[in-house]
CSV table of C-alpha atoms in Angstrom, one decimal:
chain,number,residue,atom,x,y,z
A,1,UNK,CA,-75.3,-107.7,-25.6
A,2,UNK,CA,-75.7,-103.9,-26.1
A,3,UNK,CA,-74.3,-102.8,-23.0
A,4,UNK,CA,-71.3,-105.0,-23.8
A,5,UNK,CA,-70.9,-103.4,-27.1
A,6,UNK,CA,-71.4,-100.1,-25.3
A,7,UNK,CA,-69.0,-100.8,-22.7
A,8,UNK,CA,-66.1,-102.3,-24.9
A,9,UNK,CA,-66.6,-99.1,-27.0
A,10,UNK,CA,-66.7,-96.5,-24.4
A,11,UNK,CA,-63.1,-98.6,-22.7
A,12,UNK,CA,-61.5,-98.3,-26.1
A,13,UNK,CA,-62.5,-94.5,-26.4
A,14,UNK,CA,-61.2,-93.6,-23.0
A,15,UNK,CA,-58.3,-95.3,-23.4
A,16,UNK,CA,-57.1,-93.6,-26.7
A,17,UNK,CA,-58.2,-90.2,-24.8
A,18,UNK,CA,-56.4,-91.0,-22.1
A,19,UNK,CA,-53.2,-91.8,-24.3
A,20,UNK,CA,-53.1,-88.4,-25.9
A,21,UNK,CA,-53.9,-86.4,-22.4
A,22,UNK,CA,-51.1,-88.3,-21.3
A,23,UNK,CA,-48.8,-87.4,-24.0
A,24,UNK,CA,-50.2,-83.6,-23.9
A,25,UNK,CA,-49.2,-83.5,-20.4
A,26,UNK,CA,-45.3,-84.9,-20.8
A,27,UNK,CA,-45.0,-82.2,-23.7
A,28,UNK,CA,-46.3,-79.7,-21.9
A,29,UNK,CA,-44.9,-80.2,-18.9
A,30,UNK,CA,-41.7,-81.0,-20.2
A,31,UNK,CA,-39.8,-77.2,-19.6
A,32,UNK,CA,-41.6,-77.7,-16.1
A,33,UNK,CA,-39.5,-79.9,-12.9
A,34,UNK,CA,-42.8,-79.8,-11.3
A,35,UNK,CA,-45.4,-80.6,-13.9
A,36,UNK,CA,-43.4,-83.4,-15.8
A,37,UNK,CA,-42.2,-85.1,-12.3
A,38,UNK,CA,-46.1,-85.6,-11.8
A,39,UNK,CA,-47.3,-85.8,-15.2
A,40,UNK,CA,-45.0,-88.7,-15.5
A,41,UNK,CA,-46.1,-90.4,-12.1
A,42,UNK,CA,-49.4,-90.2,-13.1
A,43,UNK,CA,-49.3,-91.3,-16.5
A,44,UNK,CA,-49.9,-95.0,-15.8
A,45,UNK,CA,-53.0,-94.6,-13.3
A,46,UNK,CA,-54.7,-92.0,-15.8
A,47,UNK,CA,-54.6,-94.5,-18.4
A,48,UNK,CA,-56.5,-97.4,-16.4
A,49,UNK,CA,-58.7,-94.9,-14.1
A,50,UNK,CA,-60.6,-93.0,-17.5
A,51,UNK,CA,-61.7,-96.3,-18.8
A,52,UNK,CA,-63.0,-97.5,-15.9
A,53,UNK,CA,-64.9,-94.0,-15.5
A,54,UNK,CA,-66.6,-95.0,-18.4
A,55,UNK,CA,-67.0,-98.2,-18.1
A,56,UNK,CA,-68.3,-97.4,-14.6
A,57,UNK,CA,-71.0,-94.8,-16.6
A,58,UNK,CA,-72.4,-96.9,-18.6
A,59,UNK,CA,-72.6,-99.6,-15.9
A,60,UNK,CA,-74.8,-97.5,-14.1
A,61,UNK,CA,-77.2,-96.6,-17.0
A,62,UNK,CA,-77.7,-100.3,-18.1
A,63,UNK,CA,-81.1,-101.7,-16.7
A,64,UNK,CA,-80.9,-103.9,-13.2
A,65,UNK,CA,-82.3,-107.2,-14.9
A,66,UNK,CA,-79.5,-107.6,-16.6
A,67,UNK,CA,-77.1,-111.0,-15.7
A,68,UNK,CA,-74.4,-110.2,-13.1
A,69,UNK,CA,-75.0,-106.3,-13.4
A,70,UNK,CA,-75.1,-105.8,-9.7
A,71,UNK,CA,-71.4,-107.6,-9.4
A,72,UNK,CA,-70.0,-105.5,-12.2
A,73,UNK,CA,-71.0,-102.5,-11.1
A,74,UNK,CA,-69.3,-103.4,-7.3
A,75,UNK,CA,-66.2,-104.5,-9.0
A,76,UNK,CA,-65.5,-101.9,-11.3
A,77,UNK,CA,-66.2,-99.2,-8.1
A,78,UNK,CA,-63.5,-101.7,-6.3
A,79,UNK,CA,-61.1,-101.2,-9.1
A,80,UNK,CA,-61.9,-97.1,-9.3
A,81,UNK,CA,-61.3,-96.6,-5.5
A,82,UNK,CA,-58.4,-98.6,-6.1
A,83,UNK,CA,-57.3,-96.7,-9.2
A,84,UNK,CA,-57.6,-93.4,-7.1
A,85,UNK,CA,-55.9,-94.5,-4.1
A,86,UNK,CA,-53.5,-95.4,-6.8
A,87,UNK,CA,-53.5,-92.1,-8.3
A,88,UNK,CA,-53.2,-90.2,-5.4
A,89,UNK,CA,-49.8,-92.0,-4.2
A,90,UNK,CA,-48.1,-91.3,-7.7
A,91,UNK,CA,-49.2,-87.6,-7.5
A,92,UNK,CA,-47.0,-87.7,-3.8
A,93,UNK,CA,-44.0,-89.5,-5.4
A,94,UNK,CA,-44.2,-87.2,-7.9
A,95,UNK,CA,-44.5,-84.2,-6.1
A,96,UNK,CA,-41.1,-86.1,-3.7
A,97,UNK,CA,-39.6,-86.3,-6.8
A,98,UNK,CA,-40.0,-82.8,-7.8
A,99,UNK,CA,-38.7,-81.6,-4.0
A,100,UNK,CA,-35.8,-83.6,-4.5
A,101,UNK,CA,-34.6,-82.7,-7.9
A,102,UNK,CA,-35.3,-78.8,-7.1
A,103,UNK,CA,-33.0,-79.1,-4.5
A,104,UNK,CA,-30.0,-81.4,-4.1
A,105,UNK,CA,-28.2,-82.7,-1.7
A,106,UNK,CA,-25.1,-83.2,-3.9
A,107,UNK,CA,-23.7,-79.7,-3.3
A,108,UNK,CA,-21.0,-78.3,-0.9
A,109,UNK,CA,-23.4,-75.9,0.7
A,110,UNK,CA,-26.2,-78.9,1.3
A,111,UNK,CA,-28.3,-77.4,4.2
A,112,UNK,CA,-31.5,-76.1,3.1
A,113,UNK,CA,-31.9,-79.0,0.7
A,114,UNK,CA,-31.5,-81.8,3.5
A,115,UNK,CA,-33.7,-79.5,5.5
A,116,UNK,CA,-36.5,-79.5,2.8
A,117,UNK,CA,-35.6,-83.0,1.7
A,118,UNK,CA,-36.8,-84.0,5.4
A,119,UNK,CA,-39.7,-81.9,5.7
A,120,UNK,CA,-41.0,-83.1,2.7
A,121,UNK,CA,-40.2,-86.8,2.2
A,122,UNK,CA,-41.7,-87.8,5.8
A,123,UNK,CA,-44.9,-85.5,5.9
A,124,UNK,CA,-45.2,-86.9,2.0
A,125,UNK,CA,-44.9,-90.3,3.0
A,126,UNK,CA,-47.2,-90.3,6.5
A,127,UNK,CA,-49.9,-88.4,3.8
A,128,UNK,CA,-49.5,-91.7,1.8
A,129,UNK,CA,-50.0,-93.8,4.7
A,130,UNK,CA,-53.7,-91.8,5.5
A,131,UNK,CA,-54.2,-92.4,2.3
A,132,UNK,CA,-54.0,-95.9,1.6
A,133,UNK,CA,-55.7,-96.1,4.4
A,134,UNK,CA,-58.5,-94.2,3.5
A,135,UNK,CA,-58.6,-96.1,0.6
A,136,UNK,CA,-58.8,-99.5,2.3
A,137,UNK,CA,-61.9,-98.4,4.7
A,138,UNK,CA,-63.4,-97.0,1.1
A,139,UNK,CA,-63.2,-100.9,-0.4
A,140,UNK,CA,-64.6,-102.5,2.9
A,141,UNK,CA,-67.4,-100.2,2.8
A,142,UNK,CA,-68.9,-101.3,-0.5
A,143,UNK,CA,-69.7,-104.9,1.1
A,144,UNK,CA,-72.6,-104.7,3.4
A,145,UNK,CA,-71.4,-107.0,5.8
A,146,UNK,CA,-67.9,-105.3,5.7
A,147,UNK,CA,-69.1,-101.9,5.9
A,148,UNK,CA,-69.4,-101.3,10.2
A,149,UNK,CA,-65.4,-102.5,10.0
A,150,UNK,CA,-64.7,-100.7,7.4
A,151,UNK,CA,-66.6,-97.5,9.1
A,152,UNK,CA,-64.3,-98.1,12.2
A,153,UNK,CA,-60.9,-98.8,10.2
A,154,UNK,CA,-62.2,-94.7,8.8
A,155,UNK,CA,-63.3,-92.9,11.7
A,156,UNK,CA,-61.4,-95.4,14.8
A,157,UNK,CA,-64.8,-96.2,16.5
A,158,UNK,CA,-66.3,-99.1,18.0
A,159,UNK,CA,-64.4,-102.2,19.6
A,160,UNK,CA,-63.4,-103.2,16.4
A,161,UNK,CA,-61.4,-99.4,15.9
A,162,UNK,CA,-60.3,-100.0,19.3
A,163,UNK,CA,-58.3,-103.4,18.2
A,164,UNK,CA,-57.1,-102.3,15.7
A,165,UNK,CA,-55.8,-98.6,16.7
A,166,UNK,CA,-54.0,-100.7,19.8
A,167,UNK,CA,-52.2,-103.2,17.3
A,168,UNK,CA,-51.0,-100.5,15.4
A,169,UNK,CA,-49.9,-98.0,18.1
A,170,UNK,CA,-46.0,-98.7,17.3
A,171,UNK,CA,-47.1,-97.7,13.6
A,172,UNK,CA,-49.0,-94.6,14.9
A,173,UNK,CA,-46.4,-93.7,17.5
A,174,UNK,CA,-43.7,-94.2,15.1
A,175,UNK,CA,-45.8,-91.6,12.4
A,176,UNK,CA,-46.3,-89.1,15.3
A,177,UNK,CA,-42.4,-89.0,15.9
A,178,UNK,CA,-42.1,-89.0,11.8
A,179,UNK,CA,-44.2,-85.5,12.1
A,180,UNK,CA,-42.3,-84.5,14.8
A,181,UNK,CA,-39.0,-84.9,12.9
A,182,UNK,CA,-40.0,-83.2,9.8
A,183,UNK,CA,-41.2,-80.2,12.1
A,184,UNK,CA,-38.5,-79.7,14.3
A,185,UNK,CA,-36.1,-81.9,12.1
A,186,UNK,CA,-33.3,-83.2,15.0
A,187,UNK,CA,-31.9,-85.3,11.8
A,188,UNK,CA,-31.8,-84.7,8.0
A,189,UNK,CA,-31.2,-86.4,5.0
A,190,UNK,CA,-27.3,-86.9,5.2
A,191,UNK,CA,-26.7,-85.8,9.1
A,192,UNK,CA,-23.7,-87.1,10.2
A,193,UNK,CA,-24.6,-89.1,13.4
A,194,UNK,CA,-23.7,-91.3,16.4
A,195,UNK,CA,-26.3,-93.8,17.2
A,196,UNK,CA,-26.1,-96.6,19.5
A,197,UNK,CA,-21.8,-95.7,19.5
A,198,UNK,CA,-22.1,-96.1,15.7
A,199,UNK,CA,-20.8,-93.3,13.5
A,200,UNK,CA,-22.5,-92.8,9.8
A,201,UNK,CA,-25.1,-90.5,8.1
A,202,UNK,CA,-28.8,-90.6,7.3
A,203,UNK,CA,-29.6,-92.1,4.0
A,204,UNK,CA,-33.4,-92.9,4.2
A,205,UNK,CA,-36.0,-91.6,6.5
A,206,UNK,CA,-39.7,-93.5,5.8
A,207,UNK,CA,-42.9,-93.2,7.7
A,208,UNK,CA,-41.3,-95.6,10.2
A,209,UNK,CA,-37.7,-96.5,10.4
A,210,UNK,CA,-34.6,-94.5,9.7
A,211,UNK,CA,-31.8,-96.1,8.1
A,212,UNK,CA,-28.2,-95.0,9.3
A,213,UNK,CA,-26.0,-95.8,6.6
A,214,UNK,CA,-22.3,-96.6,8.9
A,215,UNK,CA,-18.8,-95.7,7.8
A,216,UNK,CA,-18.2,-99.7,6.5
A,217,UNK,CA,-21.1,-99.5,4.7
A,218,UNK,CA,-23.5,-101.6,7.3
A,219,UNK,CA,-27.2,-100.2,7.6
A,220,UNK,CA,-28.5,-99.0,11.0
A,221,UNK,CA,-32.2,-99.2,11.0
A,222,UNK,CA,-33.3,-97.7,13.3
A,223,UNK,CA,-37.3,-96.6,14.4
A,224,UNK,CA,-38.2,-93.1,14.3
A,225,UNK,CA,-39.3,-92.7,18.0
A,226,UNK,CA,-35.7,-93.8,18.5
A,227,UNK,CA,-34.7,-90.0,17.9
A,228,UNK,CA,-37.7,-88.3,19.8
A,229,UNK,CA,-37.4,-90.6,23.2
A,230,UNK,CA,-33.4,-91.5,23.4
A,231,UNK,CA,-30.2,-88.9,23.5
A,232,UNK,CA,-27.7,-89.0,20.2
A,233,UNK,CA,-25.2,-87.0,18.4
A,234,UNK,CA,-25.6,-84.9,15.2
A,235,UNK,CA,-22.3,-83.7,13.9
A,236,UNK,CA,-24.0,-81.4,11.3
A,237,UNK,CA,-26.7,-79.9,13.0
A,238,UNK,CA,-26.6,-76.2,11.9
A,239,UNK,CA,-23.2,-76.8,9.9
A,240,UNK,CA,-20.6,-79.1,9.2
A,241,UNK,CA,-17.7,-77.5,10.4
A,242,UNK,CA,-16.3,-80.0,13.4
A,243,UNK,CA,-13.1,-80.1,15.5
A,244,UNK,CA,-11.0,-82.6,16.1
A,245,UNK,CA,-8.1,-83.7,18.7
A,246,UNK,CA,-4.6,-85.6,18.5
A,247,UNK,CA,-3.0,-87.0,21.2
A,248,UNK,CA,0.9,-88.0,21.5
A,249,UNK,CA,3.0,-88.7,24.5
A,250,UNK,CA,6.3,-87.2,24.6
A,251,UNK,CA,9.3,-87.0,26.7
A,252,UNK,CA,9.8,-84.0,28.8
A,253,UNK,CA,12.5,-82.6,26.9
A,254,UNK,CA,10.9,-82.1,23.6
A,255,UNK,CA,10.8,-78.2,22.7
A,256,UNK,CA,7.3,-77.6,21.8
A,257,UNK,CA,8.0,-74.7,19.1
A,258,UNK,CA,9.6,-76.4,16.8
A,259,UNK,CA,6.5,-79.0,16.7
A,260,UNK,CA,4.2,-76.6,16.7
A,261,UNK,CA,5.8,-74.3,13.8
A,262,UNK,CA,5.6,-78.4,12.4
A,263,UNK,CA,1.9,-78.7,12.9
A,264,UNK,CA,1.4,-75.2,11.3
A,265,UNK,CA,3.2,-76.1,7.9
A,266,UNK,CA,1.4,-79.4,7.7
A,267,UNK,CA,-2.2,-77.9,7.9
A,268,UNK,CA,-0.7,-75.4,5.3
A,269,UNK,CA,-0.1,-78.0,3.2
A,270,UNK,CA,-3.5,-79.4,2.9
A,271,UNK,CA,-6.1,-76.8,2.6
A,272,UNK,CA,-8.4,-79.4,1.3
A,273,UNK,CA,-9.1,-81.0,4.9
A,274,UNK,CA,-8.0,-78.3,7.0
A,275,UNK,CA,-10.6,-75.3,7.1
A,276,UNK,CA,-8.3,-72.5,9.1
A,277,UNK,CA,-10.1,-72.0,11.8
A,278,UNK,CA,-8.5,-73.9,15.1
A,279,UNK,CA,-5.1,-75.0,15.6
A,280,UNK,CA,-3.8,-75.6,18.9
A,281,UNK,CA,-0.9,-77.5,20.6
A,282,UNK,CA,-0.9,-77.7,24.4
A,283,UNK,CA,0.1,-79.6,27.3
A,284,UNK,CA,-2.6,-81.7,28.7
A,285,UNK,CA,-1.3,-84.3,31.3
A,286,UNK,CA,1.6,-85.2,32.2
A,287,UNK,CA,3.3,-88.4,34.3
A,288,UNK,CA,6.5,-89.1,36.0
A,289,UNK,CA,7.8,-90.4,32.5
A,290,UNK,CA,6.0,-88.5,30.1
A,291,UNK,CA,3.7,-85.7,28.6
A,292,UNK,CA,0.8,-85.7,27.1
A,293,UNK,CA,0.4,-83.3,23.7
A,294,UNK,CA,-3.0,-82.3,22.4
A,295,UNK,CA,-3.3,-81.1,19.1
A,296,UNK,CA,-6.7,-79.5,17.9
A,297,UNK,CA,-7.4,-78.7,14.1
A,298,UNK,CA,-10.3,-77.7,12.9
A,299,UNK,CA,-11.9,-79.4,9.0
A,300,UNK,CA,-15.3,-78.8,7.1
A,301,UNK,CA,-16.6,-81.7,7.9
A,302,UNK,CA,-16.2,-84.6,10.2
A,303,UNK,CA,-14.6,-87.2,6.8
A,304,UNK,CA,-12.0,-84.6,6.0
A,305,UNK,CA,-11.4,-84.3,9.7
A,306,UNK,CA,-10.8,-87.5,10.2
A,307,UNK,CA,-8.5,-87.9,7.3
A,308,UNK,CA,-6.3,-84.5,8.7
A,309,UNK,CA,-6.1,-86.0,12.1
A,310,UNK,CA,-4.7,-89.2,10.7
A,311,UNK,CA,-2.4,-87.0,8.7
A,312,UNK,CA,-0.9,-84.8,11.5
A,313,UNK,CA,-0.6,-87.9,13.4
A,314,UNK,CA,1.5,-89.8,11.3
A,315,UNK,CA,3.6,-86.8,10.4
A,316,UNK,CA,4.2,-85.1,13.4
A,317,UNK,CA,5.8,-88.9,14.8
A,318,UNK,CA,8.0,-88.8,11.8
A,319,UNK,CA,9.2,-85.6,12.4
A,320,UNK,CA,10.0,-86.3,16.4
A,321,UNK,CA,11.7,-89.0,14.9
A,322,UNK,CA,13.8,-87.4,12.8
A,323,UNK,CA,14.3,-84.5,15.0
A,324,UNK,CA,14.7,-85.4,18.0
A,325,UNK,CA,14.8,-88.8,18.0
A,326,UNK,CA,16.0,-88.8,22.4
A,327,UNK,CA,12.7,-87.5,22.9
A,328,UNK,CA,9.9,-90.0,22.5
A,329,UNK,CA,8.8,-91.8,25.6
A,330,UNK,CA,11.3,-93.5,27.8
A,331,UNK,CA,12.1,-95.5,30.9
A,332,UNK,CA,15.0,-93.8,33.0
A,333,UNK,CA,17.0,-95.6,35.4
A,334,UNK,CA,18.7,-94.1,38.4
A,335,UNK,CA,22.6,-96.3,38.6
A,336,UNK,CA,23.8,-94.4,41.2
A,337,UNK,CA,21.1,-96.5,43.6
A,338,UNK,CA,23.3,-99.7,42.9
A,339,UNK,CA,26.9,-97.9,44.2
A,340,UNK,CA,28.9,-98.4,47.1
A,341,UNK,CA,29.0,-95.8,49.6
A,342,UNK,CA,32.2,-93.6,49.2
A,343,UNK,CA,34.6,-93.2,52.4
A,344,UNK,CA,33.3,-89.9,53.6
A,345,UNK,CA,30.0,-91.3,54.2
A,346,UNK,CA,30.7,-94.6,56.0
A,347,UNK,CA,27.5,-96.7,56.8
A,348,UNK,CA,26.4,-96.2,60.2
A,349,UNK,CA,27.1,-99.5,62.9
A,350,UNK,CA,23.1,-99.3,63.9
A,351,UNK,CA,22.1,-99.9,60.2
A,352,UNK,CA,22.0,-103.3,58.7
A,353,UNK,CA,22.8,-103.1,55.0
A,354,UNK,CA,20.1,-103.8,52.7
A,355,UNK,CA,19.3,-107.6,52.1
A,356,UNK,CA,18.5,-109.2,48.8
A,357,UNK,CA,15.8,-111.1,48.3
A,358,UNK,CA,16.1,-114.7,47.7
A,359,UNK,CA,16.4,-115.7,44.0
């Protein structure tokens, strides 16, 4: 009944202590991005770990004849290893947090930030993995029986590590690649990519799958060995900057000045999509009824590309169309093939004249 007494008091004791160090550490830690992201990720697990520190105290201290001692002290170590596999997690999403608010990817100029962003959120999130790992082989090994698997989940030995590390080698292959990325990072956070002929930007990057967020707003998840072992494209790689290309067919007698003294007003017109850089008309192909124009502007970034292109394109067919409306595509016909021939060219008595074909 003591040790009861003793227990209930010590839990209550912590548990007020462990309210006001919590609260000390939001105040303090509130002029801080750092300190208050992880004093307030590991508010929660403070409170329930201090108790059980006590609790797991006075547990010890109590005498071995007592009732059920022996399964409340393997409990309550349970529920600490627990507790600080717990607490270690928070302190990583805190410390993610803190990454991600110190630098945002919300800005024009967004490149260090995705490039930290990545670094930190995958290495962060393949540390939590060890972790709660480390914590599992840590519960197993309190149980006697459990404590040879629980040894091999730790240090991968014996058949039973053997199993296991074979079961999970897409999960270990795919964490390899995750370390890979955040090293040499061949995507960030908001990289504009084509994957599997799908165009859209990286939203999330876990420990094992990439999601591909797609101009409709369909997710692409994708595995992260996908970007170590296969080819794809990445628009923003060291910038943004992209160019992009128009094609019209024309008749041969349009006057390509004009159009192009066309194209450079347009641009001028909306500085917002195009950047300044490129702009280019030129003849590209050309058939025995047409011509083919190529237009090439340049924009910051592949959206606002996209959204000049469709501009030019629409506006440069209006203005043919007002302008010179004779010289959009056409099909000519030769009449003189259908004539009769004059006097000074009789037809020859050896020649047959050209039959009809049946109707």
């Amino acid at each position: 009944m003591r040790t009861i007494l003793v227990s209930a008091f010590v839990v209550v004791l912590l548990s007020v202590f462990s309210r006001v160090l919590t609260a000390v550490m939001l105040r303090l830690g509130r002029g801080f991005l750092l300190t208050k992201a992880v004093s307030e990720q590991l508010e929660k697990p403070i409170s329930v770990l201090l108790p059980l520190l006590g609790l797991q105290a006075v547990l010890a201290a109590a005498s071995d004849d007592l009732a059920l001692i022996s399964l409340a002290r393997r409990l309550t170590a349970l529920v600490m290893i627990a507790c600080f596999t717990w607490l270690a997690m928070r302190l990583i999403r805190g410390l993610e947090q803190a990454v991600r608010l110190r630098n945002p990817v919300d800005v024009s100029d967004n490149l260090r930030a995705r490039q930290i962003q990545t670094q930190s959120r995958v290495l962060l999130r393949t540390l939590s993995f060890f972790i709660l790992l480390i914590g599992a082989a840590g519960m197993l090994m309190t149980f006697p029986g459990a404590r040879q698997f629980g040894a091999s989940l730790l240090a991968s030995a014996g058949l039973a590590g053997l199993a296991v590390g074979f079961a999970a080698r897409p999960v270990l292959a795919n964490l390899i690649a995750g370390i890979q990325i955040a090293i040499t990072q061949p995507i960030r956070l908001d990289d504009v990519v084509i994957v599997e002929n799908e165009w859209g930007r990286i939203e999330e990057i876990t420990g094992t799958y990439v999601v591909v967020r797609i101009w409709d707003d369909r997710r692409l998840v994708v595995p992260l060995q996908y970007f170590i072992e296969k080819p794809f494209q990445n628009w923003t790689r060291r910038n943004s900057s992209i160019i992009g290309s128009i094609f019209l067919w024309v008749d041969y007698s349009l006057p390509l000045e004009p159009v192009r003294e066309e194209l450079r007003r347009l641009c001028q017109e909306v500085p917002e999509l195009w950047d300044g850089r490129v702009i280019v008309l030129q003849v590209t192909d050309s058939s025995e009824k047409s011509i083919q124009v190529r237009v090439l502007v340049s924009s910051p970034d592949s959206s606002r590309n996209w959204d000049l292109r469709c501009h030019l394109r629409e506006a440069l067919i209006k203005f043919i169309q007002r302008e010179y409306p004779g010289c959009l595509p056409q099909l000519r016909a030769d009449l003189n093939l259908g004539r009769k021939p004059s006097v000074e060219h009789p037809v020859p008595d050896h020649v047959e004249p050209e039959r009809q074909p049946p109707v």
